mmCIF file with all atom_site columns, C-alpha atoms in Angstrom:
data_model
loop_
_atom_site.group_PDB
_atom_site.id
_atom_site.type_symbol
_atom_site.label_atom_id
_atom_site.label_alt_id
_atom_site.label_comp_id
_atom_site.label_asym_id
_atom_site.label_entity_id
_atom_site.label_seq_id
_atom_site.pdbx_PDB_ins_code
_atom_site.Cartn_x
_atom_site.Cartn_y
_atom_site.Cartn_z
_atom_site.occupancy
_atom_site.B_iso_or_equiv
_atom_site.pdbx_formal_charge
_atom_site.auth_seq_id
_atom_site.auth_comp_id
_atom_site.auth_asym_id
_atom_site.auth_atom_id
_atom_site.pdbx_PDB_model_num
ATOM 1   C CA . UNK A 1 1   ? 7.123   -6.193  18.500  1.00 38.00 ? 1   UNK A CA 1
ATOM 2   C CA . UNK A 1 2   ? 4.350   -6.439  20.840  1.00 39.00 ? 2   UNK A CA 1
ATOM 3   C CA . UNK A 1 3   ? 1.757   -3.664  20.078  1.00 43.00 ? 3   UNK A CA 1
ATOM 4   C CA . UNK A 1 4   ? 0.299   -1.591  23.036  1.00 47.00 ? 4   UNK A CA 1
ATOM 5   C CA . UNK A 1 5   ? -3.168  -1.872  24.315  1.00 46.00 ? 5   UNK A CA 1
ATOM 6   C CA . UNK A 1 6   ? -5.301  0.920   25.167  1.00 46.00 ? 6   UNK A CA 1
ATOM 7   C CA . UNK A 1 7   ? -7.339  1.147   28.568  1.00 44.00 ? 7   UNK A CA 1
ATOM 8   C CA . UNK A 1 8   ? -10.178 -0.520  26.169  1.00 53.00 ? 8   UNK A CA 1
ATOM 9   C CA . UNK A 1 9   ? -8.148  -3.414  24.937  1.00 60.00 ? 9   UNK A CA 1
ATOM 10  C CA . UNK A 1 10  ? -7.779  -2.325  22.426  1.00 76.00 ? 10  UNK A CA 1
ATOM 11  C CA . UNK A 1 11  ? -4.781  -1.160  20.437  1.00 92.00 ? 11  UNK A CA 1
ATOM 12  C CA . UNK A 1 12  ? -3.407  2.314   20.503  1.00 93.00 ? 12  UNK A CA 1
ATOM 13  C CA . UNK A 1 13  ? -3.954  2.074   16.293  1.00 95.00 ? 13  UNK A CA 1
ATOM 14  C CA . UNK A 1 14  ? -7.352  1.164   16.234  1.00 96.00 ? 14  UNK A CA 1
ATOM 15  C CA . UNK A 1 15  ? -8.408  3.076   19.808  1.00 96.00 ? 15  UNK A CA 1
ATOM 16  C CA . UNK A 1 16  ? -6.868  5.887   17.320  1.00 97.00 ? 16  UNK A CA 1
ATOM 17  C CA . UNK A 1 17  ? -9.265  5.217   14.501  1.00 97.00 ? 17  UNK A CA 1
ATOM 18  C CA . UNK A 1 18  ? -12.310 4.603   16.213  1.00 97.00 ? 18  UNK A CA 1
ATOM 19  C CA . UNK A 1 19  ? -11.799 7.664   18.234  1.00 97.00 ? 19  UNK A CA 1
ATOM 20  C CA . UNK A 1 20  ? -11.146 9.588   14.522  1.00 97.00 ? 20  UNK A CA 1
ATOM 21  C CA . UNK A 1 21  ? -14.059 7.883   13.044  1.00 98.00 ? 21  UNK A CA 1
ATOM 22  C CA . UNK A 1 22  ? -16.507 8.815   15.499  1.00 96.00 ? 22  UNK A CA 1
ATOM 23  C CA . UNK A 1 23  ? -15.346 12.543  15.770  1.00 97.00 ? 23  UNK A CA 1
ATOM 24  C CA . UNK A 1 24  ? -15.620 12.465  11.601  1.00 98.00 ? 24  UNK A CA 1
ATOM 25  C CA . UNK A 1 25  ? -18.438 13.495  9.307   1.00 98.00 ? 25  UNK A CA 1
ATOM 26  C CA . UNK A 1 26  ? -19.803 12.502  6.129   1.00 98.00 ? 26  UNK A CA 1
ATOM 27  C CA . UNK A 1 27  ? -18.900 13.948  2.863   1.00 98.00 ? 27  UNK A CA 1
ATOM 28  C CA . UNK A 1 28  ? -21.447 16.782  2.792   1.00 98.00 ? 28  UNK A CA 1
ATOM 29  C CA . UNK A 1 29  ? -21.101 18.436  6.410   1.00 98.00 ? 29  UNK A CA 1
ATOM 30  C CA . UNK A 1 30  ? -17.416 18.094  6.072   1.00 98.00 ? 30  UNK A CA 1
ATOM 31  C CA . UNK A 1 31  ? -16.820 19.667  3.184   1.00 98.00 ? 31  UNK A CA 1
ATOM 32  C CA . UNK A 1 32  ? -19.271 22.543  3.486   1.00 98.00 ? 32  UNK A CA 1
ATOM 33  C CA . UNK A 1 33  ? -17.020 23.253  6.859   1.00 98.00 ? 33  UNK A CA 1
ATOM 34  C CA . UNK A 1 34  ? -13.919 23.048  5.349   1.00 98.00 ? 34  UNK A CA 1
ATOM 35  C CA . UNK A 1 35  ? -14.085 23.685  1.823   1.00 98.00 ? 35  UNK A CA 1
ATOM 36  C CA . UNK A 1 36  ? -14.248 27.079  0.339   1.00 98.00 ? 36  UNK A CA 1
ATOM 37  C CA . UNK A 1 37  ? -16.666 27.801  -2.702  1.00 98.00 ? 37  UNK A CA 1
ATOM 38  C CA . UNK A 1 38  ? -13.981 27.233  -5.112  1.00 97.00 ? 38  UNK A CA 1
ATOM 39  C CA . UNK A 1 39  ? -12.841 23.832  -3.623  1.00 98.00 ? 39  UNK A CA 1
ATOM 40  C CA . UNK A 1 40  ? -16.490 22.879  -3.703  1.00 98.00 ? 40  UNK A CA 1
ATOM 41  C CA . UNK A 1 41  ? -17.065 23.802  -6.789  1.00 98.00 ? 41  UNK A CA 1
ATOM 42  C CA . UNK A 1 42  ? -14.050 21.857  -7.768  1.00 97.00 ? 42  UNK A CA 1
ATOM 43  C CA . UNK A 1 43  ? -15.360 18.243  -5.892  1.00 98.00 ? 43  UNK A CA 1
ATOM 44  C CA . UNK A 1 44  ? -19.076 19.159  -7.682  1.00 98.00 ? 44  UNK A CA 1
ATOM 45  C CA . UNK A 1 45  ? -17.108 18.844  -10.692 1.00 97.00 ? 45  UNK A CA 1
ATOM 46  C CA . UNK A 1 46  ? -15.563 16.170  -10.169 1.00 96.00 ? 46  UNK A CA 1
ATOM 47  C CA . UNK A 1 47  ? -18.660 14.208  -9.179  1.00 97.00 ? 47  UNK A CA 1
ATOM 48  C CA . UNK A 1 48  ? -20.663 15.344  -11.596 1.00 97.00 ? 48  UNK A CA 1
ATOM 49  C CA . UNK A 1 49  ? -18.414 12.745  -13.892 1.00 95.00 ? 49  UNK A CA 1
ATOM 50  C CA . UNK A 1 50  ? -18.028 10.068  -11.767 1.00 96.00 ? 50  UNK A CA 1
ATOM 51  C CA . UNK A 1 51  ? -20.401 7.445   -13.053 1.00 95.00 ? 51  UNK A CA 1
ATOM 52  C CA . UNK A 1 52  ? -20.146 3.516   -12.038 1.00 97.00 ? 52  UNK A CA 1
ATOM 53  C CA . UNK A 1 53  ? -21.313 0.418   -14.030 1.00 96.00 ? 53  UNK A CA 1
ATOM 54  C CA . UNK A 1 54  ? -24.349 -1.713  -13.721 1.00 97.00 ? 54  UNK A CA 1
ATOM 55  C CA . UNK A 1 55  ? -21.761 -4.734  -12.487 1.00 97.00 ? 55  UNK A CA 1
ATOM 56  C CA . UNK A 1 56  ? -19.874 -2.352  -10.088 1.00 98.00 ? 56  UNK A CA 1
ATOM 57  C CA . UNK A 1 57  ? -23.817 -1.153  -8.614  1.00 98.00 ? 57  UNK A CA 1
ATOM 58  C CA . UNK A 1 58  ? -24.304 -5.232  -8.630  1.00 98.00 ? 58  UNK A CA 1
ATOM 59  C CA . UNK A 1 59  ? -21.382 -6.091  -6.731  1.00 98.00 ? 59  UNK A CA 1
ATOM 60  C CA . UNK A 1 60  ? -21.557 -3.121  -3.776  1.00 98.00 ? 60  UNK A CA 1
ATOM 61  C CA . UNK A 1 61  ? -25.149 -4.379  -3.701  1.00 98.00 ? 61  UNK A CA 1
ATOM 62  C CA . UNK A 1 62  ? -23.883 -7.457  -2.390  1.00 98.00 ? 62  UNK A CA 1
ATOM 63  C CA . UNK A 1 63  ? -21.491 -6.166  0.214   1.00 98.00 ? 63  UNK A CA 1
ATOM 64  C CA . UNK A 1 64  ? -22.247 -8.382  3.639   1.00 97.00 ? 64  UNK A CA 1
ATOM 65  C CA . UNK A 1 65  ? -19.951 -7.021  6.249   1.00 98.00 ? 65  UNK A CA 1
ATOM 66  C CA . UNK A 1 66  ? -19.900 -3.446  7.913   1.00 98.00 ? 66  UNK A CA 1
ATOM 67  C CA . UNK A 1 67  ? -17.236 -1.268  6.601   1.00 98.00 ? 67  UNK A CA 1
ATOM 68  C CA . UNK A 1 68  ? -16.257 1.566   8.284   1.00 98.00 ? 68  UNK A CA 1
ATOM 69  C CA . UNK A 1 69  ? -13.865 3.907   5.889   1.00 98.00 ? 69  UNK A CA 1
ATOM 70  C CA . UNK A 1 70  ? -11.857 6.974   6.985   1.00 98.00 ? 70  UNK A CA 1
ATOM 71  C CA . UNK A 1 71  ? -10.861 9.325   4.716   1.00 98.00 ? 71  UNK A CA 1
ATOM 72  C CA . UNK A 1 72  ? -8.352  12.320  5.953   1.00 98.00 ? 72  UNK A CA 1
ATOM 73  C CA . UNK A 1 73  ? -8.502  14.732  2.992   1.00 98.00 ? 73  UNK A CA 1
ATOM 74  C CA . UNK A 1 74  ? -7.811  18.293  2.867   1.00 98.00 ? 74  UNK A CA 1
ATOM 75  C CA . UNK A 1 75  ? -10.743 20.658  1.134   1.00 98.00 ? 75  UNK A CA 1
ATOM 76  C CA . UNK A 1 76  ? -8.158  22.364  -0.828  1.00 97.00 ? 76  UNK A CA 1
ATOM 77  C CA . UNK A 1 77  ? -5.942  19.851  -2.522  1.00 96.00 ? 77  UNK A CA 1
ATOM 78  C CA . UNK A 1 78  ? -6.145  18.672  -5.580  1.00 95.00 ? 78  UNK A CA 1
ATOM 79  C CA . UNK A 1 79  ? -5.757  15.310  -5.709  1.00 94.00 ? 79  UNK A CA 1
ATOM 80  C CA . UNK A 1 80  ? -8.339  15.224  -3.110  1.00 97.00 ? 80  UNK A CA 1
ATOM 81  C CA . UNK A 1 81  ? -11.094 16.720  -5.425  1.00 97.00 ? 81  UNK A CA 1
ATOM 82  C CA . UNK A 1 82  ? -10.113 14.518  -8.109  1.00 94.00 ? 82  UNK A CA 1
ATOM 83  C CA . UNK A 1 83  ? -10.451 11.274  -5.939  1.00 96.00 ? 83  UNK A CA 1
ATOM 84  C CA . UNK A 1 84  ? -12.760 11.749  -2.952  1.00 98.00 ? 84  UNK A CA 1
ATOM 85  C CA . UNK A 1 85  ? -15.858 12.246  -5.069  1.00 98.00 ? 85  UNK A CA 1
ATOM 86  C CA . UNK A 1 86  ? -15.210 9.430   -6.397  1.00 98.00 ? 86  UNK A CA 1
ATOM 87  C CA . UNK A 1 87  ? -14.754 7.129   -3.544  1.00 98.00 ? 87  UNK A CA 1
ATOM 88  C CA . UNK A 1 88  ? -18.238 8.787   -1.952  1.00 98.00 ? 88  UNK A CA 1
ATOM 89  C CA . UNK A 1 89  ? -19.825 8.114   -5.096  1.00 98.00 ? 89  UNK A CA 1
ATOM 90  C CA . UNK A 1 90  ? -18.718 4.056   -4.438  1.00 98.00 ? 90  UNK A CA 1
ATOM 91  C CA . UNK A 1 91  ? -19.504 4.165   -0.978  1.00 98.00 ? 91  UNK A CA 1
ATOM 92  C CA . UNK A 1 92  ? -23.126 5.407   -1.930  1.00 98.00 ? 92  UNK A CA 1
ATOM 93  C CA . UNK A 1 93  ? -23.978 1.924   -3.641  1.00 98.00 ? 93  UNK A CA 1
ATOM 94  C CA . UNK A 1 94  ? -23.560 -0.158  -0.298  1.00 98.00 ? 94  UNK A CA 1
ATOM 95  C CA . UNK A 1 95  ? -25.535 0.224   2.874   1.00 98.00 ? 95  UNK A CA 1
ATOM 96  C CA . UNK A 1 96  ? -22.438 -1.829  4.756   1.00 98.00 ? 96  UNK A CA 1
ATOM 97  C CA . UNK A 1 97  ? -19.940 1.029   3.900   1.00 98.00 ? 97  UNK A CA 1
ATOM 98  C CA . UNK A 1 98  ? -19.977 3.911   5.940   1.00 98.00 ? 98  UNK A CA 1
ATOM 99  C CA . UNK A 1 99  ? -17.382 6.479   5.089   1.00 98.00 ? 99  UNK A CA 1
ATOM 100 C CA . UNK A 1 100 ? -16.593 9.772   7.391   1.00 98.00 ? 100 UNK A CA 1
ATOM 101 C CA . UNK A 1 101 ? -14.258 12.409  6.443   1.00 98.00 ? 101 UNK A CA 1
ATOM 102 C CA . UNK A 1 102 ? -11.477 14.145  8.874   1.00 98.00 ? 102 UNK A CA 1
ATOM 103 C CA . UNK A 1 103 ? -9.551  17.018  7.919   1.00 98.00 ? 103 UNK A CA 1
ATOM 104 C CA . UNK A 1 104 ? -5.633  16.290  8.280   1.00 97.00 ? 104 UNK A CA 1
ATOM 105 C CA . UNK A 1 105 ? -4.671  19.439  9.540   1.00 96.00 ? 105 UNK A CA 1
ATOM 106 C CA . UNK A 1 106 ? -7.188  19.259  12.653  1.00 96.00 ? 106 UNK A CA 1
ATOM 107 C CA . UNK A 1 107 ? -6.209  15.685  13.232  1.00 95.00 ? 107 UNK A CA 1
ATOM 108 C CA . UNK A 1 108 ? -2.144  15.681  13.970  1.00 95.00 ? 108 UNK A CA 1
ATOM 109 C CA . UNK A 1 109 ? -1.847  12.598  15.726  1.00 96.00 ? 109 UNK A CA 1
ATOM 110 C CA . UNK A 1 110 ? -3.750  10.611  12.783  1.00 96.00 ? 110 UNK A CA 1
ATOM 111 C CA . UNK A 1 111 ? -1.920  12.403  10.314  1.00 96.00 ? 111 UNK A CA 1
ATOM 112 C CA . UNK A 1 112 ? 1.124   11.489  12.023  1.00 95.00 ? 112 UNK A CA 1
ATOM 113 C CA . UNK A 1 113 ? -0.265  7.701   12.009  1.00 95.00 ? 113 UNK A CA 1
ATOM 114 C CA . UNK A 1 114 ? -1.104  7.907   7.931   1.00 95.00 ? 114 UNK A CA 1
ATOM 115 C CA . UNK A 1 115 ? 2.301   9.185   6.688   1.00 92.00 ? 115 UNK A CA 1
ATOM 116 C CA . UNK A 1 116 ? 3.121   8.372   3.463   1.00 90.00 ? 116 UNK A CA 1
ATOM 117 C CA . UNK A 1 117 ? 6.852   8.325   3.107   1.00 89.00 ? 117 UNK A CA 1
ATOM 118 C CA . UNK A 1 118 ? 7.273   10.261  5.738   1.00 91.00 ? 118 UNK A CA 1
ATOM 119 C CA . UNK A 1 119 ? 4.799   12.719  4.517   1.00 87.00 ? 119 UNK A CA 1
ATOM 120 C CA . UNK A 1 120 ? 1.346   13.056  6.261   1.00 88.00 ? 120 UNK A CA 1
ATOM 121 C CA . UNK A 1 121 ? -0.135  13.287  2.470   1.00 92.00 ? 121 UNK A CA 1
ATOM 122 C CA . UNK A 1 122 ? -3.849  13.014  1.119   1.00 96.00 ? 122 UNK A CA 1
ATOM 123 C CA . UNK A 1 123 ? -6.515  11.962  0.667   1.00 97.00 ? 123 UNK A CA 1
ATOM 124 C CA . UNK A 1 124 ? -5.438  8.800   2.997   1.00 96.00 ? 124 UNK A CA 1
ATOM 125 C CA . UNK A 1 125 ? -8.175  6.149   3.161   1.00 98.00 ? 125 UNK A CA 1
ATOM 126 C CA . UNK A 1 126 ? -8.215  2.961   5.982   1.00 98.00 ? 126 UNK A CA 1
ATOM 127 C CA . UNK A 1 127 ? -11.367 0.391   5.939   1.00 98.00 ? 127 UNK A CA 1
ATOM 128 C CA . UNK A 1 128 ? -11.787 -1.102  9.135   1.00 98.00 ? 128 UNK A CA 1
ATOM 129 C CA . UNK A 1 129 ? -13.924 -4.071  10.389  1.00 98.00 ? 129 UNK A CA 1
ATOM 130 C CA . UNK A 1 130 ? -16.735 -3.458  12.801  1.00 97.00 ? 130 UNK A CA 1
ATOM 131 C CA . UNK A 1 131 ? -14.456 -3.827  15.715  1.00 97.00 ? 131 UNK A CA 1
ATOM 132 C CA . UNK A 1 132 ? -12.819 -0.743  14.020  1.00 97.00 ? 132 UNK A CA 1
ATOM 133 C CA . UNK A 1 133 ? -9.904  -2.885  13.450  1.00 97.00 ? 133 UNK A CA 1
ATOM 134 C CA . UNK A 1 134 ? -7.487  -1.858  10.138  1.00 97.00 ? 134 UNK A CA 1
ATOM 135 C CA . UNK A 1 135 ? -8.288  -4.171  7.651   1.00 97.00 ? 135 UNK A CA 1
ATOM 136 C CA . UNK A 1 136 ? -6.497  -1.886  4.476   1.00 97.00 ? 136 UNK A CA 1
ATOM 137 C CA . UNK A 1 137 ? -5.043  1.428   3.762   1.00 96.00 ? 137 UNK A CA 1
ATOM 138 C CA . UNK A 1 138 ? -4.417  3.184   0.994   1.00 95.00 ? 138 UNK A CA 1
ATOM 139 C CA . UNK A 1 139 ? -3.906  6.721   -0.566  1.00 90.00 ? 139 UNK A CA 1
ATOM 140 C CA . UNK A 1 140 ? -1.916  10.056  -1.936  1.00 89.00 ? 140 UNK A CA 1
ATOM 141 C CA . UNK A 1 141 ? -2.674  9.006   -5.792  1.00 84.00 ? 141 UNK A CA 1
ATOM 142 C CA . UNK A 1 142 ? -3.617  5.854   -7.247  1.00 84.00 ? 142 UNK A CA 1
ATOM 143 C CA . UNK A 1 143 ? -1.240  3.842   -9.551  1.00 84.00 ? 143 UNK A CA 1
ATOM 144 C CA . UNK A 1 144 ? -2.682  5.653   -13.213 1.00 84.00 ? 144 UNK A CA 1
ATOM 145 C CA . UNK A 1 145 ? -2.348  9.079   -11.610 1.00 82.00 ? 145 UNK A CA 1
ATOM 146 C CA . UNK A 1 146 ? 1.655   7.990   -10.672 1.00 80.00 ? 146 UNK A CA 1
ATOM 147 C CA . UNK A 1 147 ? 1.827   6.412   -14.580 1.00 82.00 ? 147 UNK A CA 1
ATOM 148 C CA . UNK A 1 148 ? 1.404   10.002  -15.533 1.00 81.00 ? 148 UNK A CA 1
ATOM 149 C CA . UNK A 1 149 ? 3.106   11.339  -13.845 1.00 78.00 ? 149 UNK A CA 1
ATOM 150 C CA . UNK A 1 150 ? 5.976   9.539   -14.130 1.00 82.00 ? 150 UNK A CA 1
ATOM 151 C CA . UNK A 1 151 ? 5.409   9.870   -18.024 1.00 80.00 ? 151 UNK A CA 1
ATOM 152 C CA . UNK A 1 152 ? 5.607   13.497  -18.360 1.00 74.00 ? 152 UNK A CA 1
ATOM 153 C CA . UNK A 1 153 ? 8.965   14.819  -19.784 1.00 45.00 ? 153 UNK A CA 1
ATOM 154 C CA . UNK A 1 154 ? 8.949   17.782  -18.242 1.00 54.00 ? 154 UNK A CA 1
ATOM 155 C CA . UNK A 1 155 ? 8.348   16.185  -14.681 1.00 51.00 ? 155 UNK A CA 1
ATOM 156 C CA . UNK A 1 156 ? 5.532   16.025  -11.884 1.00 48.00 ? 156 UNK A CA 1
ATOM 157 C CA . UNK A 1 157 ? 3.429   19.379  -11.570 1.00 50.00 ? 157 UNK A CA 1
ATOM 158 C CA . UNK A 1 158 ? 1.047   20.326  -9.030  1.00 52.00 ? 158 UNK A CA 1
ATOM 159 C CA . UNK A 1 159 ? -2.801  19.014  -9.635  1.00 52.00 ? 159 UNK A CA 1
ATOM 160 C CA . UNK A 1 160 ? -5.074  21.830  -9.338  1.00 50.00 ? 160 UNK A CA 1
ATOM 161 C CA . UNK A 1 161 ? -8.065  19.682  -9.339  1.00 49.00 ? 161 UNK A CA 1
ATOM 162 C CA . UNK A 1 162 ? -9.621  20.537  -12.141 1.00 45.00 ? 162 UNK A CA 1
ATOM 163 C CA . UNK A 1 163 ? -10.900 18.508  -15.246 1.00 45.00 ? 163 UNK A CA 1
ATOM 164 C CA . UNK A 1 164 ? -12.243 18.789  -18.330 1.00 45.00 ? 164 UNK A CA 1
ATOM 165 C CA . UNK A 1 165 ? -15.505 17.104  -18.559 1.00 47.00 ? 165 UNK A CA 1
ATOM 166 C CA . UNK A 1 166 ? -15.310 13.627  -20.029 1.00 47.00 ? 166 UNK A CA 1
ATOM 167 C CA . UNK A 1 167 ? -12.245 12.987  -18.609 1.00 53.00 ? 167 UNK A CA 1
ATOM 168 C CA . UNK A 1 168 ? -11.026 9.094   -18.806 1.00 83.00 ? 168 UNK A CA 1
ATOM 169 C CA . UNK A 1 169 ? -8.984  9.705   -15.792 1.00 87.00 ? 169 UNK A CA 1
ATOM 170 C CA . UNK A 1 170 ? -12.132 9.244   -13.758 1.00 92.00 ? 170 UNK A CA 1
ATOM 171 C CA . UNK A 1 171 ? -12.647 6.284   -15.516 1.00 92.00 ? 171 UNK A CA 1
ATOM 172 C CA . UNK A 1 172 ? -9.581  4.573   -14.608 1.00 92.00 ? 172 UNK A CA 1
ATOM 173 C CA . UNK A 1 173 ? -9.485  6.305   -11.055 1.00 94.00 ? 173 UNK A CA 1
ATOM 174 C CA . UNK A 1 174 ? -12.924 4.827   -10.561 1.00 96.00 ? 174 UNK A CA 1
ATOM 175 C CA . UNK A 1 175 ? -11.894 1.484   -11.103 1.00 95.00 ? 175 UNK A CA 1
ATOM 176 C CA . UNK A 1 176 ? -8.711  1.695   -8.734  1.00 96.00 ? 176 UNK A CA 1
ATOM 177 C CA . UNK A 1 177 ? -10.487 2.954   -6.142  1.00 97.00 ? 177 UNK A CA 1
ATOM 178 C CA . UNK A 1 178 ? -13.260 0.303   -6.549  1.00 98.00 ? 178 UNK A CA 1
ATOM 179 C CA . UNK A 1 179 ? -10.755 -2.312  -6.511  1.00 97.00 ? 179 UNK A CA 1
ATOM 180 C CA . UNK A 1 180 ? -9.919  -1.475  -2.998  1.00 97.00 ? 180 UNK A CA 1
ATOM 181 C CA . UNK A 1 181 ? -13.245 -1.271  -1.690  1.00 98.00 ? 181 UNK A CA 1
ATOM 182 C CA . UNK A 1 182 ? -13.865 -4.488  -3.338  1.00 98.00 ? 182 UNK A CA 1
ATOM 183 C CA . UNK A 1 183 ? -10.075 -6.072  -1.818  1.00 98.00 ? 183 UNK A CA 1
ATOM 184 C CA . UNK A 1 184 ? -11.271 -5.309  1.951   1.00 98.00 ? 184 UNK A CA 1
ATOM 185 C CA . UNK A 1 185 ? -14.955 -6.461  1.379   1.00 98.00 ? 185 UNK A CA 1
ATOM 186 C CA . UNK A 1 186 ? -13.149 -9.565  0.480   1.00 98.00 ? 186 UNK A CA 1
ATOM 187 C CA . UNK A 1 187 ? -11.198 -9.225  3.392   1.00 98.00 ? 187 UNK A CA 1
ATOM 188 C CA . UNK A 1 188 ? -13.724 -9.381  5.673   1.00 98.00 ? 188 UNK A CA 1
ATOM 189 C CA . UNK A 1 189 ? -16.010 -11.759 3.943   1.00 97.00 ? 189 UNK A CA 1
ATOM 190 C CA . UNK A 1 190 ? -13.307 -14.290 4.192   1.00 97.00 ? 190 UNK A CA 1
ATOM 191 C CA . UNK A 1 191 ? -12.052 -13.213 7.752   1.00 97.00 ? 191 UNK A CA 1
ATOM 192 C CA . UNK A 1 192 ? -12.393 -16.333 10.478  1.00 97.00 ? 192 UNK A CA 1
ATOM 193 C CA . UNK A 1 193 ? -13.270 -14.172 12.992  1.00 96.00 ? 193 UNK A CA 1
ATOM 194 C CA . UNK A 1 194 ? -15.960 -12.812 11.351  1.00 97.00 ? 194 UNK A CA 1
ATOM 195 C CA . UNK A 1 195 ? -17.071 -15.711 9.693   1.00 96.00 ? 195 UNK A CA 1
ATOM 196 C CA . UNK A 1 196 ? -17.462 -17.268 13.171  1.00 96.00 ? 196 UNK A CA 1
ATOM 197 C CA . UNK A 1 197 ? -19.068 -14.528 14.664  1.00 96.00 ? 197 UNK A CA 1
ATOM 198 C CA . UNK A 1 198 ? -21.876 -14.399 12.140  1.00 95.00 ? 198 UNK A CA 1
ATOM 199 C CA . UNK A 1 199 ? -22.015 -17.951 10.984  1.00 91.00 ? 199 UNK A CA 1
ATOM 200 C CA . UNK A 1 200 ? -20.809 -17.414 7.682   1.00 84.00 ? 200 UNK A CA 1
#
């Protein structure tokens, strides 16, 4: 199916996220305006554990191509406080990634857009290339948090976002979430487009 083109050229998707991107903020303006003291004091805590390794530091450190990442998270949910801490902490360690924050209940036609089985659920992440482009999405809960889950006898329960400190959960969500930034990097190291563009 042929996909429509904006006024811009360019597609309605990525017209969509550019438009999102630039209307974001970062992670500290956006969730002083829509976080409440207790879900800030909730993402503190979470941060306050999120700690990456000397190769992980390495490798961001040798990130080559922009990346623009938007996040649509909500302030108050829970799995939101337990991941988007961590992916700011990541996108700290590389000058190339620049990661903005919208809130999914002032954004209806990009929550539309990131529906997760037919759910517009968060946090919702897509890296783009400079051209604003979708290179990779992903989201809701990474694959440990659904091992968990899908472990408990007694069923799935509602995350309230909070953790004890020390938790290995952080650990492992860490290292999921790293994997993607690291997967669309990769992506767009590798892309011919790019490569042509800046001669390598």
């Amino acid at each position: 199916m042929r996909t429509s083109l904006s006024p811009t050229g360019r597609s309605r998707q990525t017209a969509l996220f550019h438009a999102a991107f630039h209307s974001a903020l970062g992670y500290n303006a956006w969730l002083q305006k829509f976080g409440s003291a207790m879900d800030q004091g909730k993402w503190q805590r979470t941060m306050d554990q999120v700690a990456l390794s000397g190769d992980q530091k390495k490798l961001l450190g040798s990130f080559q191509r922009r990346m623009p990442v938007l996040c649509m998270a909500g302030a108050w949910c829970g799995d939101c406080a337990r991941q988007c801490p961590v992916v700011e902490q990541i996108a700290r360690g590389s000058d190339q990634i620049e990661l903005r924050f919208v809130d999914r209940d002032e954004n209806r036609e990009l929550a539309e857009e990131l529906q997760v089985c037919g759910a517009p659920r968060v946090p919702q992440l897509v890296w783009m290339n400079e051209d604003f482009e979708p290179v990779l999405r992903a989201g809701d809960k990474t694959v440990s948090q659904y091992r968990e889950i899908a472990g408990r006898a007694s069923g799935a329960t509602c995350p309230t976002g909070y953790m004890a400190d020390g938790d290995s959960r952080i650990a492992r969500i860490t290292a999921e979430w790293f994997g993607q930034f690291e997967l669309a990097q990769l992506i767009l190291q590798t892309s011919p487009k790019l490569m042509q563009r800046h001669g390598a």
